[in-house]
Coordinates of C-alpha atoms and ligand atoms in Angstrom, one line a residue:
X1 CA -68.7 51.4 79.4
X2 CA -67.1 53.6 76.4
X3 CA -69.6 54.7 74.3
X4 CA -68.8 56.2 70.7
X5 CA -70.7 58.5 69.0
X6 CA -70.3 57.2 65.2
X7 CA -71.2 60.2 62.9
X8 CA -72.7 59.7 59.3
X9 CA -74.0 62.3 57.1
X10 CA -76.1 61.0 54.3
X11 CA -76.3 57.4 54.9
X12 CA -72.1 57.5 54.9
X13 CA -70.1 56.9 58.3
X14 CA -67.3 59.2 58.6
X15 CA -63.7 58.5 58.7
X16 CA -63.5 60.0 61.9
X17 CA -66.5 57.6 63.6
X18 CA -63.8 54.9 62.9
X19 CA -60.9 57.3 64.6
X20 CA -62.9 57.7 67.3
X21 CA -63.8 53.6 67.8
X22 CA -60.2 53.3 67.8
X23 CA -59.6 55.5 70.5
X24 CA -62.5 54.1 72.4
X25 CA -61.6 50.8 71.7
X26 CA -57.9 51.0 73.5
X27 CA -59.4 52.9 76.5
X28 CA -62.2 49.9 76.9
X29 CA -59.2 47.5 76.2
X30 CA -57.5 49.0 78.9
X31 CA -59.7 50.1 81.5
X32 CA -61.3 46.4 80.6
X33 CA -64.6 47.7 79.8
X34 CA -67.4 47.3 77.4
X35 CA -66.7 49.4 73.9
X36 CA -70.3 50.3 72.2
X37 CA -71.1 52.3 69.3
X38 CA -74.3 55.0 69.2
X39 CA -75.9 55.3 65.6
X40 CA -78.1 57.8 64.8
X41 CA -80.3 58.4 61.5
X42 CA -82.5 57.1 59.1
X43 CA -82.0 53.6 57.6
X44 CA -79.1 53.2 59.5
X45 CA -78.5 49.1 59.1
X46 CA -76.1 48.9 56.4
X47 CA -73.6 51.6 58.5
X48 CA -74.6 49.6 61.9
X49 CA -73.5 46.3 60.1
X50 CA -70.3 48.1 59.3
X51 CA -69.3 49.2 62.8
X52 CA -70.1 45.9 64.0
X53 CA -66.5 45.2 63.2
X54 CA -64.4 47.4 64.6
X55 CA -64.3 45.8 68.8
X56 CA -68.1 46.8 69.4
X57 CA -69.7 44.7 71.5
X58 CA -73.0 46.2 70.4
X59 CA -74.4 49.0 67.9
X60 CA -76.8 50.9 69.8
X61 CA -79.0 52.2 66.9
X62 CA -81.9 54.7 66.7
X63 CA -83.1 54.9 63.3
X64 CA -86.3 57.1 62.7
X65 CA -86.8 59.9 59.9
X66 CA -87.1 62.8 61.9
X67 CA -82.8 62.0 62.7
X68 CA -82.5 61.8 58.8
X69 CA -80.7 65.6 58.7
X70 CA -78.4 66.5 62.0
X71 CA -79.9 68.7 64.0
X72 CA -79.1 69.0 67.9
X73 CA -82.2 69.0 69.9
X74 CA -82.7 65.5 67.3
X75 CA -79.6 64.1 68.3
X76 CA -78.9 65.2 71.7
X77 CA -82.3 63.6 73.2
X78 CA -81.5 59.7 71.8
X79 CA -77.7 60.1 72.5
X80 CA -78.5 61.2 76.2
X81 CA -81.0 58.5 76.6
X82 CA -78.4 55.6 75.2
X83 CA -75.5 57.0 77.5
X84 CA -78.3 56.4 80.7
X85 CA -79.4 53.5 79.6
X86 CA -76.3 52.0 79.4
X87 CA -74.4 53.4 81.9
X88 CA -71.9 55.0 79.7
X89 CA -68.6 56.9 82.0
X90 CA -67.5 58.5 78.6
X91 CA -68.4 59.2 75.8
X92 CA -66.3 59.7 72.7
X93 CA -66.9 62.1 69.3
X94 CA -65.3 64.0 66.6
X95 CA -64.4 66.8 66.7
X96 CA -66.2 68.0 64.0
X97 CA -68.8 70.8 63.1
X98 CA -71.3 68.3 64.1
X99 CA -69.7 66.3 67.0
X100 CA -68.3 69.5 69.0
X101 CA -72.1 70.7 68.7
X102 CA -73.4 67.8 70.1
X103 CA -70.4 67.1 72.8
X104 CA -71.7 70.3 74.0
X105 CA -75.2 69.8 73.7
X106 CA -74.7 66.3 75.3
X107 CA -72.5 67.5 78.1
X108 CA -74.9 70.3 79.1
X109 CA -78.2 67.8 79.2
X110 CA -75.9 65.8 81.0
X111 CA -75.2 68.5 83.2
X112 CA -71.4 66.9 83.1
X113 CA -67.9 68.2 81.5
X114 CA -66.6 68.1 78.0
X115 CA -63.2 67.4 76.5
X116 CA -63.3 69.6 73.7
X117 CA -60.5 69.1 70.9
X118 CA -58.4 66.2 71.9
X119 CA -55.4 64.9 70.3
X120 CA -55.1 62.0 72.7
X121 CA -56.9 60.0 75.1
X122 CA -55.9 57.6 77.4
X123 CA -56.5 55.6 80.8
X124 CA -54.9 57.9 84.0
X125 CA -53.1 56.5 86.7
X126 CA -55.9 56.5 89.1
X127 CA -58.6 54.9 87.0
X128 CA -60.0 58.1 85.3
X129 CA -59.2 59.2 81.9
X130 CA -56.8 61.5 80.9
X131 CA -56.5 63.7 77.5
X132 CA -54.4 65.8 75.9
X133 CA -55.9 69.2 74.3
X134 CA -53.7 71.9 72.1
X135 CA -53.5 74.9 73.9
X136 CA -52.6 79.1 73.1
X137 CA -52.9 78.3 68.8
X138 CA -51.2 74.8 69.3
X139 CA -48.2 76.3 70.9
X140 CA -48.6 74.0 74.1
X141 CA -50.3 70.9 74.6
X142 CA -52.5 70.8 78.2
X143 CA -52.8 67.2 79.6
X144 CA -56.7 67.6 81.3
X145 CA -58.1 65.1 83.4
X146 CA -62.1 65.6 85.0
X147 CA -62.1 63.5 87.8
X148 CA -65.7 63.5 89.5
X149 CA -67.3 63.7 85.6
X150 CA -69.5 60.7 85.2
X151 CA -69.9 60.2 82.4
X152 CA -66.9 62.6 80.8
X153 CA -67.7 63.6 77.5
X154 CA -64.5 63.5 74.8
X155 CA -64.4 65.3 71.7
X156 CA -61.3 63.6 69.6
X157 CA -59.7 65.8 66.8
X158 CA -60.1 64.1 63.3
X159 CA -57.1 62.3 61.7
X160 CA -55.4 62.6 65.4
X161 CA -54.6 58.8 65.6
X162 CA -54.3 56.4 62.6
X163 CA -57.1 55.0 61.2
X164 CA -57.0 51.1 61.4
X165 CA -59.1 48.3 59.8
X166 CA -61.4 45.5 61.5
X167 CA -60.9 43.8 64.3
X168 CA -62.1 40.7 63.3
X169 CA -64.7 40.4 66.0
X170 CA -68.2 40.9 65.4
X171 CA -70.3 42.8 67.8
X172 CA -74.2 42.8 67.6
X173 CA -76.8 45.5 66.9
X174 CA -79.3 46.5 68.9
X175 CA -81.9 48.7 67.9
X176 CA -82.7 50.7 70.8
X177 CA -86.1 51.8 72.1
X178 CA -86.0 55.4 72.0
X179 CA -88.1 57.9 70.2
X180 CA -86.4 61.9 69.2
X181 CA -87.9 64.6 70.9
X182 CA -89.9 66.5 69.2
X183 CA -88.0 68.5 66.4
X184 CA -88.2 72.6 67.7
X185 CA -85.7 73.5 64.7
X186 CA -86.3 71.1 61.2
X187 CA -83.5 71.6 58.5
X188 CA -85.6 72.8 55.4
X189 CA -83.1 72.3 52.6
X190 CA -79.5 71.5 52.0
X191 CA -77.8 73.7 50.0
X192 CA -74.2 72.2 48.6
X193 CA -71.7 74.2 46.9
X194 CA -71.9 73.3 43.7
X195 CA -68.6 72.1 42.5
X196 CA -68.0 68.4 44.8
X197 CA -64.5 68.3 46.4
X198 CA -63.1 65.9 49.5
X199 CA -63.7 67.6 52.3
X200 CA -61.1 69.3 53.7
X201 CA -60.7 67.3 57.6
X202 CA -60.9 64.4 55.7
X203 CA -58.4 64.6 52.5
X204 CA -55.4 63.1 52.6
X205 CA -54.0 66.1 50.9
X206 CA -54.5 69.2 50.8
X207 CA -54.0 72.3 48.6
X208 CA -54.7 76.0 50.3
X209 CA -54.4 79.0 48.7
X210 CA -53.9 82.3 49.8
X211 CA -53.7 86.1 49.3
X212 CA -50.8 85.2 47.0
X213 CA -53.3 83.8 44.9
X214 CA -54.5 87.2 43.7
X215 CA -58.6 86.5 43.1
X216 CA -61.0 83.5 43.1
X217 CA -60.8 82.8 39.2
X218 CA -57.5 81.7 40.0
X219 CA -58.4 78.7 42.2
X220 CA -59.1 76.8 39.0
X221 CA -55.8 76.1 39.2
X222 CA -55.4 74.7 42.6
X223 CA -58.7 72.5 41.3
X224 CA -56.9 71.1 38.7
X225 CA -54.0 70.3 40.6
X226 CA -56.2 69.0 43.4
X227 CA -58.4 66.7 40.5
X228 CA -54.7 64.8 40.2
X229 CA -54.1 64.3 43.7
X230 CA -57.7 63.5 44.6
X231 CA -56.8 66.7 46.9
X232 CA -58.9 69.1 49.0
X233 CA -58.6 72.7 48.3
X234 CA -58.3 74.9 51.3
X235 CA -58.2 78.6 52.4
X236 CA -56.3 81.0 54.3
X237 CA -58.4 83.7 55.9
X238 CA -57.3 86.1 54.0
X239 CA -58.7 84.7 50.5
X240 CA -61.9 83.7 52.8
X241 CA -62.2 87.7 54.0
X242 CA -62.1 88.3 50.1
X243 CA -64.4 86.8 49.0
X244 CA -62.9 84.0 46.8
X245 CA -63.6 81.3 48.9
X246 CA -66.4 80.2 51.4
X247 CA -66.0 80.2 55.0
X248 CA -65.8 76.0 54.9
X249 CA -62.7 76.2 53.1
X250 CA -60.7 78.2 55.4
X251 CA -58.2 76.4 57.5
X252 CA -56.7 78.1 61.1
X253 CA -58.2 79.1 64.2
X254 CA -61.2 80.4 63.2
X255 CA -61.3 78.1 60.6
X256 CA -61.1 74.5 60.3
X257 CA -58.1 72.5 61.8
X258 CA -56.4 69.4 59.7
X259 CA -53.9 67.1 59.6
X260 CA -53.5 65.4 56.0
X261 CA -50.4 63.4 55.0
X262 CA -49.4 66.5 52.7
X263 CA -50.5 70.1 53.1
X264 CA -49.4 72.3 50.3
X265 CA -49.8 76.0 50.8
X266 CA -49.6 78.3 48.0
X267 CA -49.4 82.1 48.3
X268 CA -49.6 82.1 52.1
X269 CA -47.7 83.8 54.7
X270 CA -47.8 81.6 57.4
X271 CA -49.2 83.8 59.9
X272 CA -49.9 81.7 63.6
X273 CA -53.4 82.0 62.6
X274 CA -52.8 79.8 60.0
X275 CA -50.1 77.5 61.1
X276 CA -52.2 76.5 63.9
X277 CA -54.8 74.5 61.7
X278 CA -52.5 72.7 59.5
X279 CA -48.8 72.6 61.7
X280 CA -49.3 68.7 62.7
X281 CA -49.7 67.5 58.7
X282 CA -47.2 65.1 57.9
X283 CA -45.6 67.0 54.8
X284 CA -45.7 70.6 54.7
X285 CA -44.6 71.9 51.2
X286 CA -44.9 75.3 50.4
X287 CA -44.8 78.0 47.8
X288 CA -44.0 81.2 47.7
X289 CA -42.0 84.2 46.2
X290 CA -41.2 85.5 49.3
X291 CA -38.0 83.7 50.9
X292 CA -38.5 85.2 53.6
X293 CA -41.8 84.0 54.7
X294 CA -42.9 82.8 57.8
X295 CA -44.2 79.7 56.2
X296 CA -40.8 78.2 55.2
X297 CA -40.4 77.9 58.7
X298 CA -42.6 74.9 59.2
X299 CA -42.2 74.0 55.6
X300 CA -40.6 70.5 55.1
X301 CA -40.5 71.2 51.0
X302 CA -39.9 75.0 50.1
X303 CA -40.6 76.2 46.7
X304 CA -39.2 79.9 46.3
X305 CA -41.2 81.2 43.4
X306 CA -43.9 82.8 41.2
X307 CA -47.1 80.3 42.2
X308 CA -48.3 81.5 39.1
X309 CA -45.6 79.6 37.1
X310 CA -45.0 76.5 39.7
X311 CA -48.1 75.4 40.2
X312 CA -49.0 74.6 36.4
X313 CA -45.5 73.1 36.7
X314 CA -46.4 70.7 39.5
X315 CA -50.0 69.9 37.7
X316 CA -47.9 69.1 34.5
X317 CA -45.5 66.5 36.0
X318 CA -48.3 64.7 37.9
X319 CA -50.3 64.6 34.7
X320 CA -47.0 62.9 33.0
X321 CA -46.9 60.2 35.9
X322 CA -50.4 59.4 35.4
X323 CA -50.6 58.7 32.1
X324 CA -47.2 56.5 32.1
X325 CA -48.7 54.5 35.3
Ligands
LIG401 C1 -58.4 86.4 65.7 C2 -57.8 86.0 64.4 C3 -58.1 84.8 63.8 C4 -57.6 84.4 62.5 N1 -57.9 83.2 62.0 C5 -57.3 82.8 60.9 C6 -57.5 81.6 60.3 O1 -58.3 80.8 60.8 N2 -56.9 81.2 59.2 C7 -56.0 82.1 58.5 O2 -55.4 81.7 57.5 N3 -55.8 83.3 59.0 C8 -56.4 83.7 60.2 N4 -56.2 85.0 60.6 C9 -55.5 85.9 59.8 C10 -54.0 85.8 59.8 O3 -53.5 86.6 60.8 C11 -53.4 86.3 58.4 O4 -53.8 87.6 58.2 C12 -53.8 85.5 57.2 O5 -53.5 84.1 57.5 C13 -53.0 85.9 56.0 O6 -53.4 85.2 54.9 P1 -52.3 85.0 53.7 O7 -51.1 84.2 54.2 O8 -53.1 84.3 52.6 O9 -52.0 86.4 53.2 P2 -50.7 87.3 53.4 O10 -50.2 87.3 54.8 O11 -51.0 88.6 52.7 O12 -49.7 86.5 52.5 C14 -49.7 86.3 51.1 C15 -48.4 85.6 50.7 O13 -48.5 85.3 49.3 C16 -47.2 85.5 48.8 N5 -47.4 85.7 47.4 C17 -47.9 86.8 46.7 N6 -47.9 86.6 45.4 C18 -47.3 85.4 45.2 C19 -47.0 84.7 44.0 N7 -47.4 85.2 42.8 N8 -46.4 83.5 44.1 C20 -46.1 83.0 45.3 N9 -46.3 83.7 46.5 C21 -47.0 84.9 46.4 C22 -46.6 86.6 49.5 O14 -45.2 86.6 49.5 C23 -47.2 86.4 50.9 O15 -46.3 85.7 51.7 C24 -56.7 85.3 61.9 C25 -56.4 86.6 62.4 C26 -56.9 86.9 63.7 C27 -56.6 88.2 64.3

């Protein structure tokens, strides 16, 4: 059985619990296997009903209050439990913050191996399951099998397949008889940055500043461009090492890694550091007074120019378009 970890935060599934189902769902369809779903949280029905209808057969849920906030010792403990009770051989997540924590934390209880990162998944010749991880920055792709690993835990790299709608089957939900472990770490307070933007591994678009960008102040700029486009606003490290925007923001490999439909980067170099989290977004456009720059390279739009001028430009003409549509 294919068992998918479906993450919510806040009462709201991700976008990536439905990547991952669709992953699982082809390698059950394949392998001609049971596809399941693993909830976790508190008041969970109206999300289990949801997932009920994306080729589950069943939404194993465990809904108490102490799984309300993600912690790992919470969500390892229930997770293990569901993959033994049901048998699970692999287990699918995000790769996100909280699904390459728990992949690990999983695997480990589990005393099994872990797929970290993977841009694909998919049935190998000889009946075990085969993925494909980015290696050295993105430069190579490594196709990674773990025969023997039973069950194999996945971690799948948001927005790496397409997400697609409901099946049109309807699976059931099944509320699963499992209690967390005690709680040795409880999260006291959640502390949000207070201006609300998309978040960045799940935007369609995205808008990263740089160096180029010359202090935080100037952001506001990016913001307003971003408020047209419904746009994340992202990070190089260097802004980040700055001081002008936090750590969440910054994309690369010591950052976070995304694929949006468009990525536009203002001010920034293109240093592999940085191409490595945002190479594989559809539409690269990028903008910058250097000609030069490494980032023209992977650019598919090139704007050689002041950002300081262009930008406002590009905010301008999307404002036009708005208010004629
Ligand atoms: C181990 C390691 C991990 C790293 N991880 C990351 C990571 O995750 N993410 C990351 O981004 N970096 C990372 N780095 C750092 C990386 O090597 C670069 O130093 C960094 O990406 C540079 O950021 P930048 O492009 O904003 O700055 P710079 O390289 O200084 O580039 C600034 C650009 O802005 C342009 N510019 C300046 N003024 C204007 C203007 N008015 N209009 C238009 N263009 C202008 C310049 O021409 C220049 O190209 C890492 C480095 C190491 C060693």
């Amino acid at each position: 059985m294919v068992l998918v970890f479906a993450e919510q935060r806040e009462g709201r599934l991700k976008k990536t619990a439905y990547e991952a189902l669709l992953v699982g769902y082809r390698l059950a369809e394949s392998r001609k296997t049971e596809l399941s779903a693993a909830l976790l949280g508190s008041g969970v029905a109206e999300m289990a009903a949801a997932l009920t209808r994306f080729g589950v057969s069943n939404v194993y849920t465990v809904d108490d209050e102490a799984l309300a906030n993600y912690t790992p010792d919470g969500y390892a403990g229930p997770l293990a439990a569901l993959v033994k009770q049901h048998d699970a051989d692999t287990v699918i997540l995000s790769a996100t913050a909280m699904g390459k924590d728990l992949g690990a934390t999983l695997a480990a209880r589990l005393d099994t191996q872990l797929l970290q990162d993977c841009v694909e998944v998919v049935p190998g010749e000889d009946g075990t399951v085969e993925a494909v991880r980015p290696v050295y920055a993105g430069k190579a792709l490594s196709r990674v099998k773990a025969p023997g690993a039973n069950p194999l835990v996945i971690t799948l790299r948001p927005r790496a397949v397409e997400m697609q709608g409901e099946t049109g089957t309807e699976g059931n939900i099944v509320s699963a008889d499992i209690k967390p472990d005690k709680l040795r770490a409880k999260v006291a307070e959640i502390v949000k940055s207070v201006t609300e933007t998309v978040e960045l591994t799940e935007a369609d678009i995205i808008i990263s500043g740089g160096r180029g960008m010359k202090g935080p102040e100037n952001y506001a700029m990016l913001e307003e461009l971003a408020r047209q486009l419904n746009a994340a606003v992202g990070a190089s490290r260097a802004a980040v090492d700055a001081g002008w925007r936090d750590h969440q923001f910054q994309v690369g490999q010591t950052g976070k890694v995304v694929a949006p439909t468009v990525y536009i980067a203002c001010g920034i170099s293109g240093a592999i550091q940085h191409l490595v989290g945002m190479v594989n977004s559809k539409c690269i456009v990028a903008v910058n007074k250097d000609p030069e720059a490494n980032i023209f390279n992977v650019a598919d739009y090139g704007i050689v120019g002041d950002l300081f001028k262009v930008v406002p430009l590009i905010t301008g003409e999307f404002k036009k378009l708005k208010a004629a549509s």
